[in-house]
């Protein structure tokens, strides 16, 4: 049995790329980012049939990794989570919220998506990006992203 990590959006894919070396082979990665299609992106989530193919009998849990606020993560993560839960696969969602400097529109989009994720997910872990600056006041933005990646990786290990 394996844990499937579905990374959605640019932020989710960046986090997942940094996690691959940290996690054992029992974790399988599926990445989706239509805006910045990298070689590592493996799925077209706009097709419901493609989403449903993810829920195979050997998948014991799905962990959705998403940075909310952008269109892709905020739009597709709730959709994937709801389909997984309807298919009977337990879902943990690890979501980061945008930095305050990213603006009100991204914050509102993130909050709306978070409501939907909480409605469907078995577990939701929310990481507030600004809290990393509060905990570690000397961090640069790059340093904050590294800390976030570590926190997400540790959380996946706990939940899976």
PDB file of C-alpha atoms in Angstrom:
ATOM      1  CA  UNK A   1       0.000   0.000   0.000  1.00  0.00           C
ATOM      2  CA  UNK A   2       1.253   3.448  -0.811  1.00  0.00           C
ATOM      3  CA  UNK A   3       0.602   7.062   0.009  1.00  0.00           C
ATOM      4  CA  UNK A   4      -0.061   9.234  -3.005  1.00  0.00           C
ATOM      5  CA  UNK A   5       1.114  12.831  -2.768  1.00  0.00           C
ATOM      6  CA  UNK A   6      -0.737  15.101  -5.153  1.00  0.00           C
ATOM      7  CA  UNK A   7       0.969  18.475  -5.467  1.00  0.00           C
ATOM      8  CA  UNK A   8      -1.155  21.158  -7.059  1.00  0.00           C
ATOM      9  CA  UNK A   9      -0.054  24.513  -8.461  1.00  0.00           C
ATOM     10  CA  UNK A  10       3.344  26.093  -8.725  1.00  0.00           C
ATOM     11  CA  UNK A  11       3.867  26.288  -4.969  1.00  0.00           C
ATOM     12  CA  UNK A  12       2.671  22.722  -4.328  1.00  0.00           C
ATOM     13  CA  UNK A  13       4.920  21.371  -7.091  1.00  0.00           C
ATOM     14  CA  UNK A  14       7.931  23.281  -5.766  1.00  0.00           C
ATOM     15  CA  UNK A  15       7.365  21.860  -2.279  1.00  0.00           C
ATOM     16  CA  UNK A  16       6.923  18.334  -3.646  1.00  0.00           C
ATOM     17  CA  UNK A  17      10.088  18.597  -5.738  1.00  0.00           C
ATOM     18  CA  UNK A  18      12.048  19.407  -2.597  1.00  0.00           C
ATOM     19  CA  UNK A  19      10.455  16.478  -0.712  1.00  0.00           C
ATOM     20  CA  UNK A  20      11.187  13.642  -3.118  1.00  0.00           C
ATOM     21  CA  UNK A  21      14.586  12.844  -1.603  1.00  0.00           C
ATOM     22  CA  UNK A  22      13.249  13.016   1.980  1.00  0.00           C
ATOM     23  CA  UNK A  23      10.463  10.473   1.676  1.00  0.00           C
ATOM     24  CA  UNK A  24      10.642   6.688   1.258  1.00  0.00           C
ATOM     25  CA  UNK A  25       9.595   4.840  -1.893  1.00  0.00           C
ATOM     26  CA  UNK A  26       6.177   4.063  -0.408  1.00  0.00           C
ATOM     27  CA  UNK A  27       5.259   7.619  -1.430  1.00  0.00           C
ATOM     28  CA  UNK A  28       4.270   8.240  -5.023  1.00  0.00           C
ATOM     29  CA  UNK A  29       4.157  11.768  -6.403  1.00  0.00           C
ATOM     30  CA  UNK A  30       1.714  13.245  -8.888  1.00  0.00           C
ATOM     31  CA  UNK A  31       2.279  16.880  -9.754  1.00  0.00           C
ATOM     32  CA  UNK A  32      -0.076  19.250 -11.530  1.00  0.00           C
ATOM     33  CA  UNK A  33       0.726  22.770 -12.626  1.00  0.00           C
ATOM     34  CA  UNK A  34      -0.779  23.901 -15.926  1.00  0.00           C
ATOM     35  CA  UNK A  35       0.636  27.423 -15.769  1.00  0.00           C
ATOM     36  CA  UNK A  36       4.288  26.433 -15.486  1.00  0.00           C
ATOM     37  CA  UNK A  37       4.290  22.998 -17.075  1.00  0.00           C
ATOM     38  CA  UNK A  38       7.498  21.377 -15.931  1.00  0.00           C
ATOM     39  CA  UNK A  39       8.736  17.938 -16.864  1.00  0.00           C
ATOM     40  CA  UNK A  40       7.813  16.859 -13.327  1.00  0.00           C
ATOM     41  CA  UNK A  41       4.131  17.659 -13.819  1.00  0.00           C
ATOM     42  CA  UNK A  42       2.374  14.459 -14.580  1.00  0.00           C
ATOM     43  CA  UNK A  43      -1.360  15.003 -14.613  1.00  0.00           C
ATOM     44  CA  UNK A  44      -4.061  17.026 -16.277  1.00  0.00           C
ATOM     45  CA  UNK A  45      -6.553  17.672 -13.482  1.00  0.00           C
ATOM     46  CA  UNK A  46      -9.085  19.409 -15.685  1.00  0.00           C
ATOM     47  CA  UNK A  47     -10.260  15.977 -16.804  1.00  0.00           C
ATOM     48  CA  UNK A  48     -12.427  14.232 -14.179  1.00  0.00           C
ATOM     49  CA  UNK A  49     -11.592  10.821 -15.610  1.00  0.00           C
ATOM     50  CA  UNK A  50      -7.878  11.516 -15.073  1.00  0.00           C
ATOM     51  CA  UNK A  51      -8.523  12.536 -11.468  1.00  0.00           C
ATOM     52  CA  UNK A  52     -10.528   9.381 -10.770  1.00  0.00           C
ATOM     53  CA  UNK A  53      -7.735   7.165 -12.160  1.00  0.00           C
ATOM     54  CA  UNK A  54      -5.637   8.225  -9.166  1.00  0.00           C
ATOM     55  CA  UNK A  55      -7.787   6.324  -6.695  1.00  0.00           C
ATOM     56  CA  UNK A  56      -6.338   2.846  -7.205  1.00  0.00           C
ATOM     57  CA  UNK A  57      -6.752  -0.028  -4.734  1.00  0.00           C
ATOM     58  CA  UNK A  58      -3.087   0.150  -3.674  1.00  0.00           C
ATOM     59  CA  UNK A  59      -3.447   3.779  -2.487  1.00  0.00           C
ATOM     60  CA  UNK A  60      -4.018   3.811   1.269  1.00  0.00           C
ATOM     61  CA  UNK A  61      -4.032   7.602   1.658  1.00  0.00           C
ATOM     62  CA  UNK A  62      -3.785  10.729  -0.427  1.00  0.00           C
ATOM     63  CA  UNK A  63      -1.910  13.793   0.761  1.00  0.00           C
ATOM     64  CA  UNK A  64      -2.691  16.939  -1.191  1.00  0.00           C
ATOM     65  CA  UNK A  65       0.036  19.576  -0.998  1.00  0.00           C
ATOM     66  CA  UNK A  66      -1.107  23.003  -2.107  1.00  0.00           C
ATOM     67  CA  UNK A  67      -0.125  26.625  -1.668  1.00  0.00           C
ATOM     68  CA  UNK A  68      -3.454  28.440  -1.607  1.00  0.00           C
ATOM     69  CA  UNK A  69      -4.062  31.881  -3.026  1.00  0.00           C
ATOM     70  CA  UNK A  70      -3.153  31.275  -6.642  1.00  0.00           C
ATOM     71  CA  UNK A  71      -5.802  30.164  -9.114  1.00  0.00           C
ATOM     72  CA  UNK A  72      -4.554  26.629  -9.765  1.00  0.00           C
ATOM     73  CA  UNK A  73      -4.138  25.500  -6.165  1.00  0.00           C
ATOM     74  CA  UNK A  74      -7.258  27.221  -4.897  1.00  0.00           C
ATOM     75  CA  UNK A  75      -9.410  25.961  -7.760  1.00  0.00           C
ATOM     76  CA  UNK A  76      -8.229  22.384  -8.218  1.00  0.00           C
ATOM     77  CA  UNK A  77      -7.330  21.223  -4.699  1.00  0.00           C
ATOM     78  CA  UNK A  78     -10.941  21.197  -3.401  1.00  0.00           C
ATOM     79  CA  UNK A  79     -12.036  19.390  -6.548  1.00  0.00           C
ATOM     80  CA  UNK A  80      -9.420  16.642  -6.182  1.00  0.00           C
ATOM     81  CA  UNK A  81     -10.085  16.250  -2.461  1.00  0.00           C
ATOM     82  CA  UNK A  82     -13.854  15.935  -2.900  1.00  0.00           C
ATOM     83  CA  UNK A  83     -13.474  13.282  -5.596  1.00  0.00           C
ATOM     84  CA  UNK A  84     -11.008  11.278  -3.487  1.00  0.00           C
ATOM     85  CA  UNK A  85     -13.263  11.324  -0.436  1.00  0.00           C
ATOM     86  CA  UNK A  86     -16.270  10.327  -2.555  1.00  0.00           C
ATOM     87  CA  UNK A  87     -14.181   7.403  -3.845  1.00  0.00           C
ATOM     88  CA  UNK A  88     -13.504   6.326  -0.258  1.00  0.00           C
ATOM     89  CA  UNK A  89      -9.810   7.252  -0.096  1.00  0.00           C
ATOM     90  CA  UNK A  90      -8.730   9.071   3.097  1.00  0.00           C
ATOM     91  CA  UNK A  91      -7.328  12.509   2.326  1.00  0.00           C
ATOM     92  CA  UNK A  92      -5.019  14.755   4.277  1.00  0.00           C
ATOM     93  CA  UNK A  93      -4.559  18.228   2.895  1.00  0.00           C
ATOM     94  CA  UNK A  94      -1.493  20.291   3.733  1.00  0.00           C
ATOM     95  CA  UNK A  95      -2.158  23.851   2.659  1.00  0.00           C
ATOM     96  CA  UNK A  96      -0.034  26.949   2.957  1.00  0.00           C
ATOM     97  CA  UNK A  97      -1.677  30.345   3.110  1.00  0.00           C
ATOM     98  CA  UNK A  98      -0.241  33.296   1.191  1.00  0.00           C
ATOM     99  CA  UNK A  99       2.080  35.865   2.709  1.00  0.00           C
ATOM    100  CA  UNK A 100       0.336  39.123   3.666  1.00  0.00           C
ATOM    101  CA  UNK A 101       2.360  41.013   1.057  1.00  0.00           C
ATOM    102  CA  UNK A 102       0.726  38.896  -1.673  1.00  0.00           C
ATOM    103  CA  UNK A 103      -2.453  40.939  -1.299  1.00  0.00           C
ATOM    104  CA  UNK A 104      -6.088  40.769  -0.290  1.00  0.00           C
ATOM    105  CA  UNK A 105      -7.310  39.013  -3.456  1.00  0.00           C
ATOM    106  CA  UNK A 106      -4.990  36.027  -2.920  1.00  0.00           C
ATOM    107  CA  UNK A 107      -5.910  35.918   0.764  1.00  0.00           C
ATOM    108  CA  UNK A 108      -9.631  35.857  -0.035  1.00  0.00           C
ATOM    109  CA  UNK A 109      -9.167  33.169  -2.691  1.00  0.00           C
ATOM    110  CA  UNK A 110      -7.118  31.097  -0.227  1.00  0.00           C
ATOM    111  CA  UNK A 111      -9.730  31.448   2.527  1.00  0.00           C
ATOM    112  CA  UNK A 112     -12.553  30.410   0.173  1.00  0.00           C
ATOM    113  CA  UNK A 113     -10.600  27.338  -0.933  1.00  0.00           C
ATOM    114  CA  UNK A 114      -9.754  26.469   2.659  1.00  0.00           C
ATOM    115  CA  UNK A 115     -13.458  26.384   3.545  1.00  0.00           C
ATOM    116  CA  UNK A 116     -13.990  23.837   0.766  1.00  0.00           C
ATOM    117  CA  UNK A 117     -10.952  21.765   1.760  1.00  0.00           C
ATOM    118  CA  UNK A 118     -12.162  21.566   5.354  1.00  0.00           C
ATOM    119  CA  UNK A 119     -15.569  20.489   4.116  1.00  0.00           C
ATOM    120  CA  UNK A 120     -14.118  17.463   2.301  1.00  0.00           C
ATOM    121  CA  UNK A 121     -10.759  16.464   3.800  1.00  0.00           C
ATOM    122  CA  UNK A 122     -10.313  13.978   6.609  1.00  0.00           C
ATOM    123  CA  UNK A 123      -7.516  16.179   7.971  1.00  0.00           C
ATOM    124  CA  UNK A 124      -6.374  19.668   7.036  1.00  0.00           C
ATOM    125  CA  UNK A 125      -3.100  21.133   8.197  1.00  0.00           C
ATOM    126  CA  UNK A 126      -2.793  24.848   7.518  1.00  0.00           C
ATOM    127  CA  UNK A 127       0.598  26.521   7.487  1.00  0.00           C
ATOM    128  CA  UNK A 128       0.476  30.299   7.587  1.00  0.00           C
ATOM    129  CA  UNK A 129       3.501  31.604   5.715  1.00  0.00           C
ATOM    130  CA  UNK A 130       3.731  34.809   7.760  1.00  0.00           C
ATOM    131  CA  UNK A 131       4.109  32.777  10.964  1.00  0.00           C
ATOM    132  CA  UNK A 132       7.501  31.565   9.741  1.00  0.00           C
ATOM    133  CA  UNK A 133       8.723  35.167   9.798  1.00  0.00           C
ATOM    134  CA  UNK A 134       7.310  35.564  13.305  1.00  0.00           C
ATOM    135  CA  UNK A 135       9.068  32.409  14.545  1.00  0.00           C
ATOM    136  CA  UNK A 136      12.292  33.140  12.692  1.00  0.00           C
ATOM    137  CA  UNK A 137      12.587  36.945  12.328  1.00  0.00           C
ATOM    138  CA  UNK A 138      15.936  36.801  10.522  1.00  0.00           C
ATOM    139  CA  UNK A 139      14.622  34.635   7.669  1.00  0.00           C
ATOM    140  CA  UNK A 140      14.803  35.749   4.087  1.00  0.00           C
ATOM    141  CA  UNK A 141      11.953  34.809   1.769  1.00  0.00           C
ATOM    142  CA  UNK A 142      14.080  31.944   0.397  1.00  0.00           C
ATOM    143  CA  UNK A 143      14.791  30.804   3.950  1.00  0.00           C
ATOM    144  CA  UNK A 144      11.058  30.881   4.720  1.00  0.00           C
ATOM    145  CA  UNK A 145      10.327  28.638   1.744  1.00  0.00           C
ATOM    146  CA  UNK A 146      12.976  26.165   2.934  1.00  0.00           C
ATOM    147  CA  UNK A 147      11.438  26.097   6.425  1.00  0.00           C
ATOM    148  CA  UNK A 148       7.996  25.579   4.913  1.00  0.00           C
ATOM    149  CA  UNK A 149       9.295  22.658   2.823  1.00  0.00           C
ATOM    150  CA  UNK A 150      10.735  21.038   5.954  1.00  0.00           C
ATOM    151  CA  UNK A 151       7.484  21.538   7.863  1.00  0.00           C
ATOM    152  CA  UNK A 152       5.437  20.027   5.029  1.00  0.00           C
ATOM    153  CA  UNK A 153       7.793  17.038   4.783  1.00  0.00           C
ATOM    154  CA  UNK A 154       7.620  16.429   8.532  1.00  0.00           C
ATOM    155  CA  UNK A 155       3.835  16.689   8.407  1.00  0.00           C
ATOM    156  CA  UNK A 156       3.562  14.182   5.580  1.00  0.00           C
ATOM    157  CA  UNK A 157       5.657  11.716   7.561  1.00  0.00           C
ATOM    158  CA  UNK A 158       3.338  12.177  10.582  1.00  0.00           C
ATOM    159  CA  UNK A 159       0.093  11.813   8.653  1.00  0.00           C
ATOM    160  CA  UNK A 160       0.985   9.021   6.257  1.00  0.00           C
TER     161      UNK A 160
END
